[in-house]
Amino acid sequence: MKRFLLSAAVLAITSTVLSQPQAKKVADVAKFTNETIDFGKIKQSIPAKGTFTVTNISNAPLIIEQANPTCGCTISDYTKEPIAPGKTGVINATYNAANAGHFEKHLTVKFAGVDEMKSITFTGDVLTAVEFDKLKAAAPVVDAKPVVAAPAATVKTVKKEKVKSTIK
């Protein structure tokens, strides 16, 4: 009898746990174009801005509830209206670049109806104004537009010949 009651209790608990709807994961509803942005070398006291693009891969509207920076040196903003299936929204991050040195900062993103949080990252190196100017002077910025050289002009020497007329 004890075995029967124990088996019935285990069966009841198992069926209750298995009947619960599975929690959605970020990977089920959203896809980030990039989860890390590298700002590279930036000048101190000049804020750096980056944009993370998120695509709704579910079949229901996607709402970004929060995109919170993990420190006071970063400001974030994000798409507030629901993102339709297949469409994209953005999360903007602005880093104040007040302190020189390497940085790696995170934003914690929360989507409506998803228990899991997503961490996205931006990184870079803040250089003092002097270091930054030295770097730029040593490696000048090259215009990214392709330079198309005009074809070299060819000079032909035309030999003038006297033509005899044979008209009669």
PDB file of C-alpha atoms in Angstrom:
ATOM      1  CA  MET A   1       0.000   0.000   0.000  1.00  0.00           C
ATOM      2  CA  LYS A   2       2.859   2.365   0.829  1.00  0.00           C
ATOM      3  CA  ARG A   3       4.413   1.667  -2.553  1.00  0.00           C
ATOM      4  CA  PHE A   4       1.152   2.454  -4.287  1.00  0.00           C
ATOM      5  CA  LEU A   5       0.771   5.796  -2.463  1.00  0.00           C
ATOM      6  CA  LEU A   6       4.402   6.687  -3.105  1.00  0.00           C
ATOM      7  CA  SER A   7       4.054   5.827  -6.821  1.00  0.00           C
ATOM      8  CA  ALA A   8       0.854   7.869  -7.081  1.00  0.00           C
ATOM      9  CA  ALA A   9       2.521  10.869  -5.406  1.00  0.00           C
ATOM     10  CA  VAL A  10       5.549  10.670  -7.721  1.00  0.00           C
ATOM     11  CA  LEU A  11       3.255  10.375 -10.749  1.00  0.00           C
ATOM     12  CA  ALA A  12       1.197  13.392  -9.630  1.00  0.00           C
ATOM     13  CA  ILE A  13       4.273  15.532  -9.038  1.00  0.00           C
ATOM     14  CA  THR A  14       5.874  14.500 -12.339  1.00  0.00           C
ATOM     15  CA  SER A  15       2.736  15.204 -14.364  1.00  0.00           C
ATOM     16  CA  THR A  16       2.323  18.610 -12.668  1.00  0.00           C
ATOM     17  CA  VAL A  17       5.905  19.602 -13.419  1.00  0.00           C
ATOM     18  CA  LEU A  18       5.734  18.396 -17.024  1.00  0.00           C
ATOM     19  CA  SER A  19       2.415  20.132 -17.688  1.00  0.00           C
ATOM     20  CA  GLN A  20       3.870  23.543 -16.845  1.00  0.00           C
ATOM     21  CA  PRO A  21       4.529  25.600 -19.969  1.00  0.00           C
ATOM     22  CA  GLN A  22       8.224  25.810 -20.778  1.00  0.00           C
ATOM     23  CA  ALA A  23       9.758  29.227 -20.186  1.00  0.00           C
ATOM     24  CA  LYS A  24      10.722  31.093 -23.335  1.00  0.00           C
ATOM     25  CA  LYS A  25      14.371  31.796 -23.883  1.00  0.00           C
ATOM     26  CA  VAL A  26      15.883  34.828 -25.576  1.00  0.00           C
ATOM     27  CA  ALA A  27      17.061  32.581 -28.425  1.00  0.00           C
ATOM     28  CA  ASP A  28      13.397  31.670 -29.097  1.00  0.00           C
ATOM     29  CA  VAL A  29      12.267  35.262 -29.668  1.00  0.00           C
ATOM     30  CA  ALA A  30      15.225  37.491 -30.559  1.00  0.00           C
ATOM     31  CA  LYS A  31      18.401  37.403 -32.607  1.00  0.00           C
ATOM     32  CA  PHE A  32      21.104  40.028 -32.200  1.00  0.00           C
ATOM     33  CA  THR A  33      23.104  41.068 -35.257  1.00  0.00           C
ATOM     34  CA  ASN A  34      26.038  41.622 -32.922  1.00  0.00           C
ATOM     35  CA  GLU A  35      26.315  40.911 -29.219  1.00  0.00           C
ATOM     36  CA  THR A  36      29.627  42.761 -28.846  1.00  0.00           C
ATOM     37  CA  ILE A  37      30.703  46.124 -30.223  1.00  0.00           C
ATOM     38  CA  ASP A  38      34.387  47.070 -30.192  1.00  0.00           C
ATOM     39  CA  PHE A  39      34.787  50.854 -30.237  1.00  0.00           C
ATOM     40  CA  GLY A  40      38.530  50.462 -30.778  1.00  0.00           C
ATOM     41  CA  LYS A  41      40.659  53.376 -29.617  1.00  0.00           C
ATOM     42  CA  ILE A  42      38.642  56.430 -28.642  1.00  0.00           C
ATOM     43  CA  LYS A  43      39.580  59.864 -27.329  1.00  0.00           C
ATOM     44  CA  GLN A  44      39.051  60.584 -23.648  1.00  0.00           C
ATOM     45  CA  SER A  45      35.994  62.731 -22.798  1.00  0.00           C
ATOM     46  CA  ILE A  46      34.439  62.152 -26.253  1.00  0.00           C
ATOM     47  CA  PRO A  47      31.405  59.863 -25.745  1.00  0.00           C
ATOM     48  CA  ALA A  48      31.314  56.759 -27.938  1.00  0.00           C
ATOM     49  CA  LYS A  49      27.986  55.563 -29.303  1.00  0.00           C
ATOM     50  CA  GLY A  50      27.073  52.089 -30.519  1.00  0.00           C
ATOM     51  CA  THR A  51      23.902  50.438 -31.764  1.00  0.00           C
ATOM     52  CA  PHE A  52      22.868  46.840 -31.216  1.00  0.00           C
ATOM     53  CA  THR A  53      20.247  45.567 -33.670  1.00  0.00           C
ATOM     54  CA  VAL A  54      17.750  42.929 -32.545  1.00  0.00           C
ATOM     55  CA  THR A  55      15.426  40.997 -34.867  1.00  0.00           C
ATOM     56  CA  ASN A  56      12.138  39.487 -33.719  1.00  0.00           C
ATOM     57  CA  ILE A  57      12.335  35.815 -34.753  1.00  0.00           C
ATOM     58  CA  SER A  58       9.097  34.798 -33.057  1.00  0.00           C
ATOM     59  CA  ASN A  59       5.578  34.909 -34.453  1.00  0.00           C
ATOM     60  CA  ALA A  60       4.344  37.466 -31.904  1.00  0.00           C
ATOM     61  CA  PRO A  61       5.276  41.105 -31.271  1.00  0.00           C
ATOM     62  CA  LEU A  62       8.481  41.472 -29.245  1.00  0.00           C
ATOM     63  CA  ILE A  63       8.763  44.102 -26.517  1.00  0.00           C
ATOM     64  CA  ILE A  64      12.046  45.223 -25.009  1.00  0.00           C
ATOM     65  CA  GLU A  65      11.159  45.868 -21.363  1.00  0.00           C
ATOM     66  CA  GLN A  66      14.609  46.990 -20.228  1.00  0.00           C
ATOM     67  CA  ALA A  67      18.133  47.576 -21.507  1.00  0.00           C
ATOM     68  CA  ASN A  68      20.022  48.532 -18.378  1.00  0.00           C
ATOM     69  CA  PRO A  69      23.700  49.443 -18.267  1.00  0.00           C
ATOM     70  CA  THR A  70      25.734  47.849 -15.502  1.00  0.00           C
ATOM     71  CA  CYS A  71      27.452  51.118 -14.553  1.00  0.00           C
ATOM     72  CA  GLY A  72      26.809  54.854 -14.368  1.00  0.00           C
ATOM     73  CA  CYS A  73      29.281  55.546 -17.181  1.00  0.00           C
ATOM     74  CA  THR A  74      26.810  54.346 -19.806  1.00  0.00           C
ATOM     75  CA  ILE A  75      23.461  55.622 -21.028  1.00  0.00           C
ATOM     76  CA  SER A  76      21.121  53.360 -22.963  1.00  0.00           C
ATOM     77  CA  ASP A  77      18.018  53.826 -25.036  1.00  0.00           C
ATOM     78  CA  TYR A  78      15.977  51.261 -26.953  1.00  0.00           C
ATOM     79  CA  THR A  79      12.986  50.736 -29.210  1.00  0.00           C
ATOM     80  CA  LYS A  80       9.950  51.246 -26.974  1.00  0.00           C
ATOM     81  CA  GLU A  81       7.167  50.135 -29.328  1.00  0.00           C
ATOM     82  CA  PRO A  82       6.532  46.425 -30.016  1.00  0.00           C
ATOM     83  CA  ILE A  83       8.728  44.928 -32.728  1.00  0.00           C
ATOM     84  CA  ALA A  84       6.646  43.024 -35.294  1.00  0.00           C
ATOM     85  CA  PRO A  85       7.669  39.487 -36.275  1.00  0.00           C
ATOM     86  CA  GLY A  86      10.578  39.590 -38.711  1.00  0.00           C
ATOM     87  CA  LYS A  87      11.256  43.277 -38.018  1.00  0.00           C
ATOM     88  CA  THR A  88      14.137  44.887 -36.139  1.00  0.00           C
ATOM     89  CA  GLY A  89      14.573  47.189 -33.196  1.00  0.00           C
ATOM     90  CA  VAL A  90      17.646  48.838 -31.718  1.00  0.00           C
ATOM     91  CA  ILE A  91      19.405  49.264 -28.420  1.00  0.00           C
ATOM     92  CA  ASN A  92      21.698  52.297 -28.310  1.00  0.00           C
ATOM     93  CA  ALA A  93      24.560  52.584 -25.838  1.00  0.00           C
ATOM     94  CA  THR A  94      26.604  55.710 -25.135  1.00  0.00           C
ATOM     95  CA  TYR A  95      29.810  55.369 -23.129  1.00  0.00           C
ATOM     96  CA  ASN A  96      31.111  58.594 -21.536  1.00  0.00           C
ATOM     97  CA  ALA A  97      34.846  57.745 -21.986  1.00  0.00           C
ATOM     98  CA  ALA A  98      35.793  59.774 -18.906  1.00  0.00           C
ATOM     99  CA  ASN A  99      38.652  57.532 -17.742  1.00  0.00           C
ATOM    100  CA  ALA A 100      41.660  56.471 -19.806  1.00  0.00           C
ATOM    101  CA  GLY A 101      42.299  52.745 -20.173  1.00  0.00           C
ATOM    102  CA  HIS A 102      40.655  49.588 -21.450  1.00  0.00           C
ATOM    103  CA  PHE A 103      36.948  49.108 -20.775  1.00  0.00           C
ATOM    104  CA  GLU A 104      34.400  46.342 -21.151  1.00  0.00           C
ATOM    105  CA  LYS A 105      30.835  47.289 -20.280  1.00  0.00           C
ATOM    106  CA  HIS A 106      27.575  45.372 -20.410  1.00  0.00           C
ATOM    107  CA  LEU A 107      23.899  46.077 -20.912  1.00  0.00           C
ATOM    108  CA  THR A 108      21.336  43.688 -19.462  1.00  0.00           C
ATOM    109  CA  VAL A 109      18.352  43.260 -21.786  1.00  0.00           C
ATOM    110  CA  LYS A 110      14.945  41.963 -20.691  1.00  0.00           C
ATOM    111  CA  PHE A 111      12.184  41.038 -23.148  1.00  0.00           C
ATOM    112  CA  ALA A 112       8.492  40.808 -22.174  1.00  0.00           C
ATOM    113  CA  GLY A 113       7.368  37.229 -21.557  1.00  0.00           C
ATOM    114  CA  VAL A 114      10.939  35.902 -21.345  1.00  0.00           C
ATOM    115  CA  ASP A 115      12.369  34.993 -17.949  1.00  0.00           C
ATOM    116  CA  GLU A 116      15.959  34.913 -19.184  1.00  0.00           C
ATOM    117  CA  MET A 117      18.054  38.090 -19.358  1.00  0.00           C
ATOM    118  CA  LYS A 118      20.495  38.773 -22.201  1.00  0.00           C
ATOM    119  CA  SER A 119      23.852  40.475 -21.701  1.00  0.00           C
ATOM    120  CA  ILE A 120      25.335  42.472 -24.571  1.00  0.00           C
ATOM    121  CA  THR A 121      28.815  43.993 -24.451  1.00  0.00           C
ATOM    122  CA  PHE A 122      30.816  46.909 -25.757  1.00  0.00           C
ATOM    123  CA  THR A 123      34.529  47.320 -25.340  1.00  0.00           C
ATOM    124  CA  GLY A 124      37.417  49.546 -26.333  1.00  0.00           C
ATOM    125  CA  ASP A 125      40.379  51.603 -25.191  1.00  0.00           C
ATOM    126  CA  VAL A 126      40.144  55.217 -24.037  1.00  0.00           C
ATOM    127  CA  LEU A 127      43.271  57.216 -24.832  1.00  0.00           C
ATOM    128  CA  THR A 128      44.227  60.581 -23.380  1.00  0.00           C
ATOM    129  CA  ALA A 129      44.046  63.452 -25.848  1.00  0.00           C
ATOM    130  CA  VAL A 130      47.850  63.434 -26.228  1.00  0.00           C
ATOM    131  CA  GLU A 131      47.996  59.650 -26.843  1.00  0.00           C
ATOM    132  CA  PHE A 132      45.085  59.831 -29.256  1.00  0.00           C
ATOM    133  CA  ASP A 133      46.630  62.687 -31.255  1.00  0.00           C
ATOM    134  CA  LYS A 134      49.984  60.842 -31.426  1.00  0.00           C
ATOM    135  CA  LEU A 135      48.214  57.732 -32.682  1.00  0.00           C
ATOM    136  CA  LYS A 136      46.351  59.668 -35.364  1.00  0.00           C
ATOM    137  CA  ALA A 137      49.526  61.493 -36.426  1.00  0.00           C
ATOM    138  CA  ALA A 138      51.429  58.207 -36.709  1.00  0.00           C
ATOM    139  CA  ALA A 139      48.689  56.513 -38.717  1.00  0.00           C
ATOM    140  CA  PRO A 140      46.766  59.172 -40.624  1.00  0.00           C
ATOM    141  CA  VAL A 141      43.212  58.364 -41.519  1.00  0.00           C
ATOM    142  CA  VAL A 142      42.961  57.263 -45.134  1.00  0.00           C
ATOM    143  CA  ASP A 143      39.875  58.160 -47.109  1.00  0.00           C
ATOM    144  CA  ALA A 144      37.949  54.941 -47.624  1.00  0.00           C
ATOM    145  CA  LYS A 145      36.789  55.931 -51.111  1.00  0.00           C
ATOM    146  CA  PRO A 146      38.637  54.074 -53.829  1.00  0.00           C
ATOM    147  CA  VAL A 147      40.894  56.257 -55.885  1.00  0.00           C
ATOM    148  CA  VAL A 148      40.566  55.550 -59.574  1.00  0.00           C
ATOM    149  CA  ALA A 149      43.551  56.710 -61.544  1.00  0.00           C
ATOM    150  CA  ALA A 150      42.927  58.119 -64.972  1.00  0.00           C
ATOM    151  CA  PRO A 151      44.480  55.977 -67.667  1.00  0.00           C
ATOM    152  CA  ALA A 152      47.838  57.233 -68.776  1.00  0.00           C
ATOM    153  CA  ALA A 153      47.591  59.336 -71.890  1.00  0.00           C
ATOM    154  CA  THR A 154      49.271  57.776 -74.840  1.00  0.00           C
ATOM    155  CA  VAL A 155      50.861  59.975 -77.394  1.00  0.00           C
ATOM    156  CA  LYS A 156      51.056  58.712 -80.902  1.00  0.00           C
ATOM    157  CA  THR A 157      53.333  60.277 -83.361  1.00  0.00           C
ATOM    158  CA  VAL A 158      51.670  60.454 -86.676  1.00  0.00           C
ATOM    159  CA  LYS A 159      54.017  60.552 -89.581  1.00  0.00           C
ATOM    160  CA  LYS A 160      52.829  62.807 -92.301  1.00  0.00           C
ATOM    161  CA  GLU A 161      53.297  61.443 -95.709  1.00  0.00           C
ATOM    162  CA  LYS A 162      52.818  63.122 -98.969  1.00  0.00           C
ATOM    163  CA  VAL A 163      50.134  61.422-100.929  1.00  0.00           C
ATOM    164  CA  LYS A 164      50.369  61.583-104.667  1.00  0.00           C
ATOM    165  CA  SER A 165      47.194  61.954-106.420  1.00  0.00           C
ATOM    166  CA  THR A 166      46.719  59.639-109.304  1.00  0.00           C
ATOM    167  CA  ILE A 167      43.582  61.205-110.589  1.00  0.00           C
ATOM    168  CA  LYS A 168      43.655  61.733-114.294  1.00  0.00           C
TER     169      LYS A 168
END
